[in-house]
GROMACS .gro file of N, CA and C in nm:
model
  306
    1MET      N    1  -0.156  -3.262  -1.346
    1MET     CA    2  -0.243  -3.207  -1.329
    1MET      C    3  -0.106  -3.117  -1.185
    2THR      N    4  -0.106  -2.971  -1.171
    2THR     CA    5  -0.055  -2.899  -1.073
    2THR      C    6  -0.124  -2.777  -1.009
    3THR      N    7  -0.174  -2.819  -0.942
    3THR     CA    8  -0.273  -2.728  -0.832
    3THR      C    9  -0.298  -2.626  -0.790
    4ILE      N   10  -0.233  -2.488  -0.795
    4ILE     CA   11  -0.207  -2.343  -0.733
    4ILE      C   12  -0.296  -2.293  -0.733
    5ARG      N   13  -0.279  -2.238  -0.576
    5ARG     CA   14  -0.428  -2.144  -0.475
    5ARG      C   15  -0.309  -2.005  -0.457
    6LEU      N   16  -0.380  -1.895  -0.472
    6LEU     CA   17  -0.313  -1.763  -0.403
    6LEU      C   18  -0.428  -1.731  -0.392
    7PHE      N   19  -0.344  -1.682  -0.265
    7PHE     CA   20  -0.413  -1.604  -0.172
    7PHE      C   21  -0.416  -1.500  -0.113
    8CYS      N   22  -0.511  -1.364  -0.128
    8CYS     CA   23  -0.539  -1.217  -0.149
    8CYS      C   24  -0.598  -1.207  -0.052
    9ASN      N   25  -0.633  -1.032  -0.014
    9ASN     CA   26  -0.676  -0.982   0.086
    9ASN      C   27  -0.816  -1.043   0.080
   10ALA      N   28  -0.888  -1.010  -0.124
   10ALA     CA   29  -0.995  -1.045  -0.092
   10ALA      C   30  -1.035  -1.192  -0.198
   11GLY      N   31  -0.915  -1.181  -0.258
   11GLY     CA   32  -0.933  -1.301  -0.396
   11GLY      C   33  -0.957  -1.282  -0.515
   12MET      N   34  -0.987  -1.143  -0.492
   12MET     CA   35  -0.958  -1.076  -0.689
   12MET      C   36  -0.839  -1.016  -0.752
   13SER      N   37  -0.792  -0.914  -0.644
   13SER     CA   38  -0.687  -0.869  -0.670
   13SER      C   39  -0.616  -0.910  -0.739
   14THR      N   40  -0.633  -1.081  -0.751
   14THR     CA   41  -0.484  -1.171  -0.780
   14THR      C   42  -0.572  -1.257  -0.935
   15SER      N   43  -0.689  -1.197  -0.937
   15SER     CA   44  -0.766  -1.312  -1.095
   15SER      C   45  -0.645  -1.218  -1.240
   16LEU      N   46  -0.571  -1.144  -1.238
   16LEU     CA   47  -0.537  -1.125  -1.382
   16LEU      C   48  -0.362  -1.199  -1.376
   17LEU      N   49  -0.346  -1.230  -1.218
   17LEU     CA   50  -0.217  -1.259  -1.254
   17LEU      C   51  -0.235  -1.396  -1.291
   18VAL      N   52  -0.331  -1.498  -1.178
   18VAL     CA   53  -0.388  -1.587  -1.225
   18VAL      C   54  -0.431  -1.653  -1.373
   19GLU      N   55  -0.478  -1.513  -1.436
   19GLU     CA   56  -0.488  -1.535  -1.583
   19GLU      C   57  -0.361  -1.561  -1.742
   20LYS      N   58  -0.240  -1.497  -1.664
   20LYS     CA   59  -0.137  -1.452  -1.673
   20LYS      C   60  -0.020  -1.581  -1.655
   21MET      N   61  -0.038  -1.653  -1.582
   21MET     CA   62   0.013  -1.827  -1.500
   21MET      C   63  -0.054  -1.904  -1.569
   22VAL      N   64  -0.230  -1.891  -1.608
   22VAL     CA   65  -0.244  -2.058  -1.661
   22VAL      C   66  -0.160  -2.018  -1.845
   23ALA      N   67  -0.164  -1.860  -1.834
   23ALA     CA   68  -0.127  -1.835  -2.001
   23ALA      C   69   0.016  -1.872  -2.023
   24ALA      N   70   0.075  -1.905  -1.917
   24ALA     CA   71   0.238  -1.922  -1.938
   24ALA      C   72   0.261  -2.064  -1.937
   25ALA      N   73   0.183  -2.116  -1.829
   25ALA     CA   74   0.206  -2.250  -1.757
   25ALA      C   75   0.119  -2.350  -1.930
   26ALA      N   76   0.071  -2.277  -2.032
   26ALA     CA   77  -0.005  -2.361  -2.132
   26ALA      C   78   0.102  -2.332  -2.238
   27GLU      N   79   0.207  -2.175  -2.263
   27GLU     CA   80   0.306  -2.178  -2.355
   27GLU      C   81   0.382  -2.289  -2.300
   28GLU      N   82   0.376  -2.328  -2.192
   28GLU     CA   83   0.504  -2.442  -2.123
   28GLU      C   84   0.447  -2.614  -2.182
   29GLY      N   85   0.332  -2.580  -2.165
   29GLY     CA   86   0.242  -2.735  -2.218
   29GLY      C   87   0.237  -2.796  -2.098
   30MET      N   88   0.234  -2.718  -1.975
   30MET     CA   89   0.169  -2.762  -1.829
   30MET      C   90   0.090  -2.771  -1.767
   31GLU      N   91  -0.028  -2.856  -1.772
   31GLU     CA   92  -0.176  -2.898  -1.679
   31GLU      C   93  -0.148  -2.818  -1.566
   32VAL      N   94  -0.233  -2.659  -1.579
   32VAL     CA   95  -0.273  -2.615  -1.406
   32VAL      C   96  -0.405  -2.635  -1.412
   33ASP      N   97  -0.378  -2.589  -1.275
   33ASP     CA   98  -0.582  -2.522  -1.201
   33ASP      C   99  -0.496  -2.452  -1.085
   34ILE      N  100  -0.491  -2.333  -1.169
   34ILE     CA  101  -0.466  -2.171  -1.061
   34ILE      C  102  -0.559  -2.109  -1.063
   35ARG      N  103  -0.655  -2.094  -0.879
   35ARG     CA  104  -0.700  -1.969  -0.845
   35ARG      C  105  -0.712  -1.959  -0.785
   36ALA      N  106  -0.762  -1.798  -0.731
   36ALA     CA  107  -0.715  -1.713  -0.666
   36ALA      C  108  -0.871  -1.696  -0.491
   37TYR      N  109  -0.795  -1.716  -0.456
   37TYR     CA  110  -0.895  -1.754  -0.285
   37TYR      C  111  -0.849  -1.607  -0.232
   38PRO      N  112  -0.959  -1.555  -0.076
   38PRO     CA  113  -0.944  -1.448   0.034
   38PRO      C  114  -0.824  -1.545   0.122
   39ALA      N  115  -0.783  -1.494   0.206
   39ALA     CA  116  -0.636  -1.557   0.265
   39ALA      C  117  -0.745  -1.572   0.336
   40ASN      N  118  -0.813  -1.575   0.446
   40ASN     CA  119  -0.899  -1.641   0.548
   40ASN      C  120  -0.968  -1.736   0.516
   41GLU      N  121  -0.994  -1.787   0.403
   41GLU     CA  122  -0.988  -1.913   0.346
   41GLU      C  123  -0.935  -1.997   0.335
   42MET      N  124  -0.777  -1.979   0.318
   42MET     CA  125  -0.683  -2.090   0.307
   42MET      C  126  -0.671  -2.179   0.392
   43ASP      N  127  -0.739  -2.218   0.514
   43ASP     CA  128  -0.716  -2.346   0.625
   43ASP      C  129  -0.853  -2.408   0.521
   44GLY      N  130  -0.967  -2.383   0.477
   44GLY     CA  131  -1.049  -2.511   0.394
   44GLY      C  132  -1.007  -2.560   0.286
   45ILE      N  133  -0.913  -2.472   0.209
   45ILE     CA  134  -0.869  -2.488   0.062
   45ILE      C  135  -0.766  -2.517   0.014
   46VAL      N  136  -0.642  -2.614   0.154
   46VAL     CA  137  -0.437  -2.593   0.107
   46VAL      C  138  -0.489  -2.757   0.071
   47GLU      N  139  -0.578  -2.869   0.156
   47GLU     CA  140  -0.559  -2.997   0.157
   47GLU      C  141  -0.592  -3.042  -0.006
   48GLY      N  142  -0.425  -3.112   0.024
   48GLY     CA  143  -0.436  -3.151  -0.155
   48GLY      C  144  -0.399  -3.092  -0.251
   49ILE      N  145  -0.378  -2.938  -0.289
   49ILE     CA  146  -0.341  -2.863  -0.369
   49ILE      C  147  -0.141  -2.922  -0.346
   50ASP      N  148  -0.046  -2.847  -0.446
   50ASP     CA  149   0.061  -2.874  -0.479
   50ASP      C  150   0.106  -2.745  -0.383
   51CYS      N  151   0.062  -2.596  -0.426
   51CYS     CA  152   0.097  -2.503  -0.347
   51CYS      C  153   0.083  -2.413  -0.296
   52ALA      N  154   0.101  -2.336  -0.254
   52ALA     CA  155   0.040  -2.205  -0.216
   52ALA      C  156   0.113  -2.087  -0.218
   53LEU      N  157   0.049  -1.975  -0.228
   53LEU     CA  158   0.149  -1.885  -0.307
   53LEU      C  159   0.039  -1.729  -0.219
   54LEU      N  160   0.132  -1.661  -0.144
   54LEU     CA  161   0.025  -1.563  -0.098
   54LEU      C  162   0.081  -1.372  -0.180
   55GLY      N  163  -0.037  -1.337  -0.172
   55GLY     CA  164   0.018  -1.237  -0.240
   55GLY      C  165   0.082  -1.066  -0.151
   56PRO      N  166   0.164  -1.020  -0.205
   56PRO     CA  167   0.226  -0.945  -0.082
   56PRO      C  168   0.150  -0.842  -0.005
   57GLN      N  169   0.063  -0.793  -0.013
   57GLN     CA  170  -0.057  -0.758   0.091
   57GLN      C  171  -0.066  -0.784   0.183
   58VAL      N  172  -0.036  -0.951   0.176
   58VAL     CA  173  -0.097  -1.031   0.304
   58VAL      C  174   0.016  -1.091   0.362
   59GLY      N  175   0.174  -1.058   0.299
   59GLY     CA  176   0.263  -1.054   0.307
   59GLY      C  177   0.258  -1.189   0.455
   60TYR      N  178   0.256  -1.082   0.509
   60TYR     CA  179   0.283  -1.067   0.685
   60TYR      C  180   0.195  -1.175   0.727
   61MET      N  181   0.112  -1.258   0.683
   61MET     CA  182   0.058  -1.385   0.740
   61MET      C  183   0.123  -1.491   0.670
   62LYS      N  184   0.254  -1.505   0.635
   62LYS     CA  185   0.281  -1.554   0.612
   62LYS      C  186   0.326  -1.732   0.695
   63ALA      N  187   0.346  -1.682   0.848
   63ALA     CA  188   0.390  -1.745   0.932
   63ALA      C  189   0.227  -1.886   0.972
   64GLN      N  190   0.166  -1.780   0.992
   64GLN     CA  191   0.062  -1.850   0.995
   64GLN      C  192  -0.047  -1.955   0.930
   65ALA      N  193   0.002  -1.833   0.730
   65ALA     CA  194  -0.023  -1.970   0.654
   65ALA      C  195   0.076  -2.096   0.673
   66LYS      N  196   0.181  -2.066   0.676
   66LYS     CA  197   0.285  -2.180   0.681
   66LYS      C  198   0.199  -2.311   0.752
   67LYS      N  199   0.159  -2.243   0.891
   67LYS     CA  200   0.151  -2.357   1.022
   67LYS      C  201   0.037  -2.446   0.952
   68ILE      N  202  -0.059  -2.362   0.872
   68ILE     CA  203  -0.153  -2.421   0.777
   68ILE      C  204  -0.151  -2.540   0.668
   69CYS      N  205  -0.037  -2.469   0.603
   69CYS     CA  206   0.034  -2.540   0.525
   69CYS      C  207   0.095  -2.665   0.525
   70ASP      N  208   0.211  -2.677   0.651
   70ASP     CA  209   0.252  -2.732   0.693
   70ASP      C  210   0.190  -2.890   0.741
   71LYS      N  211   0.059  -2.864   0.766
   71LYS     CA  212  -0.038  -2.961   0.826
   71LYS      C  213  -0.065  -3.052   0.732
   72HIS      N  214  -0.078  -2.965   0.587
   72HIS     CA  215  -0.118  -3.026   0.467
   72HIS      C  216  -0.002  -3.077   0.367
   73GLY      N  217   0.163  -3.060   0.380
   73GLY     CA  218   0.302  -3.123   0.362
   73GLY      C  219   0.282  -3.013   0.231
   74VAL      N  220   0.235  -2.905   0.248
   74VAL     CA  221   0.198  -2.776   0.095
   74VAL      C  222   0.274  -2.698   0.138
   75PRO      N  223   0.357  -2.634   0.033
   75PRO     CA  224   0.518  -2.528   0.018
   75PRO      C  225   0.443  -2.440  -0.024
   76VAL      N  226   0.478  -2.341   0.087
   76VAL     CA  227   0.409  -2.177   0.090
   76VAL      C  228   0.507  -2.063   0.077
   77ASP      N  229   0.500  -1.974   0.017
   77ASP     CA  230   0.601  -1.865  -0.005
   77ASP      C  231   0.486  -1.751  -0.042
   78VAL      N  232   0.595  -1.626  -0.028
   78VAL     CA  233   0.499  -1.451  -0.044
   78VAL      C  234   0.541  -1.390  -0.214
   79ILE      N  235   0.452  -1.402  -0.253
   79ILE     CA  236   0.512  -1.364  -0.424
   79ILE      C  237   0.565  -1.246  -0.469
   80PRO      N  238   0.701  -1.272  -0.500
   80PRO     CA  239   0.770  -1.153  -0.523
   80PRO      C  240   0.706  -0.998  -0.538
   81MET      N  241   0.738  -0.907  -0.481
   81MET     CA  242   0.656  -0.796  -0.433
   81MET      C  243   0.691  -0.732  -0.686
   82GLN      N  244   0.807  -0.742  -0.715
   82GLN     CA  245   0.772  -0.717  -0.834
   82GLN      C  246   0.723  -0.769  -0.962
   83ASP      N  247   0.712  -0.890  -0.941
   83ASP     CA  248   0.662  -0.947  -0.988
   83ASP      C  249   0.515  -0.969  -1.037
   84TYR      N  250   0.448  -0.936  -0.871
   84TYR     CA  251   0.281  -0.971  -0.813
   84TYR      C  252   0.305  -0.808  -0.900
   85GLY      N  253   0.280  -0.686  -0.866
   85GLY     CA  254   0.305  -0.577  -0.937
   85GLY      C  255   0.331  -0.569  -1.115
   86MET      N  256   0.359  -0.619  -1.129
   86MET     CA  257   0.405  -0.599  -1.307
   86MET      C  258   0.351  -0.706  -1.345
   87CYS      N  259   0.234  -0.842  -1.282
   87CYS     CA  260   0.142  -0.887  -1.299
   87CYS      C  261   0.224  -1.007  -1.428
   88ASN      N  262   0.370  -1.048  -1.383
   88ASN     CA  263   0.462  -1.103  -1.482
   88ASN      C  264   0.414  -1.254  -1.455
   89GLY      N  265   0.312  -1.338  -1.512
   89GLY     CA  266   0.225  -1.510  -1.485
   89GLY      C  267   0.406  -1.596  -1.494
   90LYS      N  268   0.494  -1.548  -1.612
   90LYS     CA  269   0.614  -1.685  -1.618
   90LYS      C  270   0.670  -1.623  -1.554
   91ASN      N  271   0.713  -1.562  -1.430
   91ASN     CA  272   0.826  -1.517  -1.391
   91ASN      C  273   0.761  -1.571  -1.206
   92VAL      N  274   0.601  -1.562  -1.183
   92VAL     CA  275   0.586  -1.602  -1.089
   92VAL      C  276   0.544  -1.798  -1.071
   93LEU      N  277   0.489  -1.824  -1.201
   93LEU     CA  278   0.463  -1.975  -1.208
   93LEU      C  279   0.604  -2.041  -1.234
   94ALA      N  280   0.715  -1.919  -1.263
   94ALA     CA  281   0.857  -2.001  -1.224
   94ALA      C  282   0.887  -1.997  -1.084
   95PHE      N  283   0.823  -1.918  -0.979
   95PHE     CA  284   0.857  -1.904  -0.887
   95PHE      C  285   0.783  -2.024  -0.808
   96ALA      N  286   0.642  -2.106  -0.802
   96ALA     CA  287   0.604  -2.200  -0.767
   96ALA      C  288   0.642  -2.321  -0.753
   97LYS      N  289   0.722  -2.269  -0.907
   97LYS     CA  290   0.736  -2.447  -0.940
   97LYS      C  291   0.855  -2.452  -0.896
   98LYS      N  292   0.963  -2.396  -0.843
   98LYS     CA  293   1.084  -2.389  -0.752
   98LYS      C  294   1.077  -2.435  -0.643
   99LEU      N  295   0.917  -2.387  -0.604
   99LEU     CA  296   0.862  -2.405  -0.431
   99LEU      C  297   0.819  -2.533  -0.437
  100MET      N  298   0.818  -2.563  -0.562
  100MET     CA  299   0.736  -2.722  -0.558
  100MET      C  300   0.860  -2.817  -0.617
  101GLY      N  301   0.972  -2.715  -0.627
  101GLY     CA  302   1.053  -2.848  -0.641
  101GLY      C  303   1.089  -2.882  -0.777
  102LYS      N  304   1.041  -2.825  -0.897
  102LYS     CA  305   1.002  -2.886  -0.987
  102LYS      C  306   1.075  -2.817  -1.103
   0.00000   0.00000   0.00000
């Protein structure tokens, strides 16, 4: 099971993208647990996950997010704007897998 967390302003704007990512993972036969949360809750959520992704609207928090994620050995990066805007779950899942080294 691969656990991915997406972080945005309120944790709601990424819900459609989460659905698309879950569908893309199912097509690949990949077991995933993907959820979205507000970025300000990151510190209490990243422990034990495989990957953290920031929505472009909170990309300015990358340095802060990296400090939090590094403590737990979790890779983190900002979702590419085009894939986020188009809700391209397949591309964002591929981005997460690359970030995790899979």
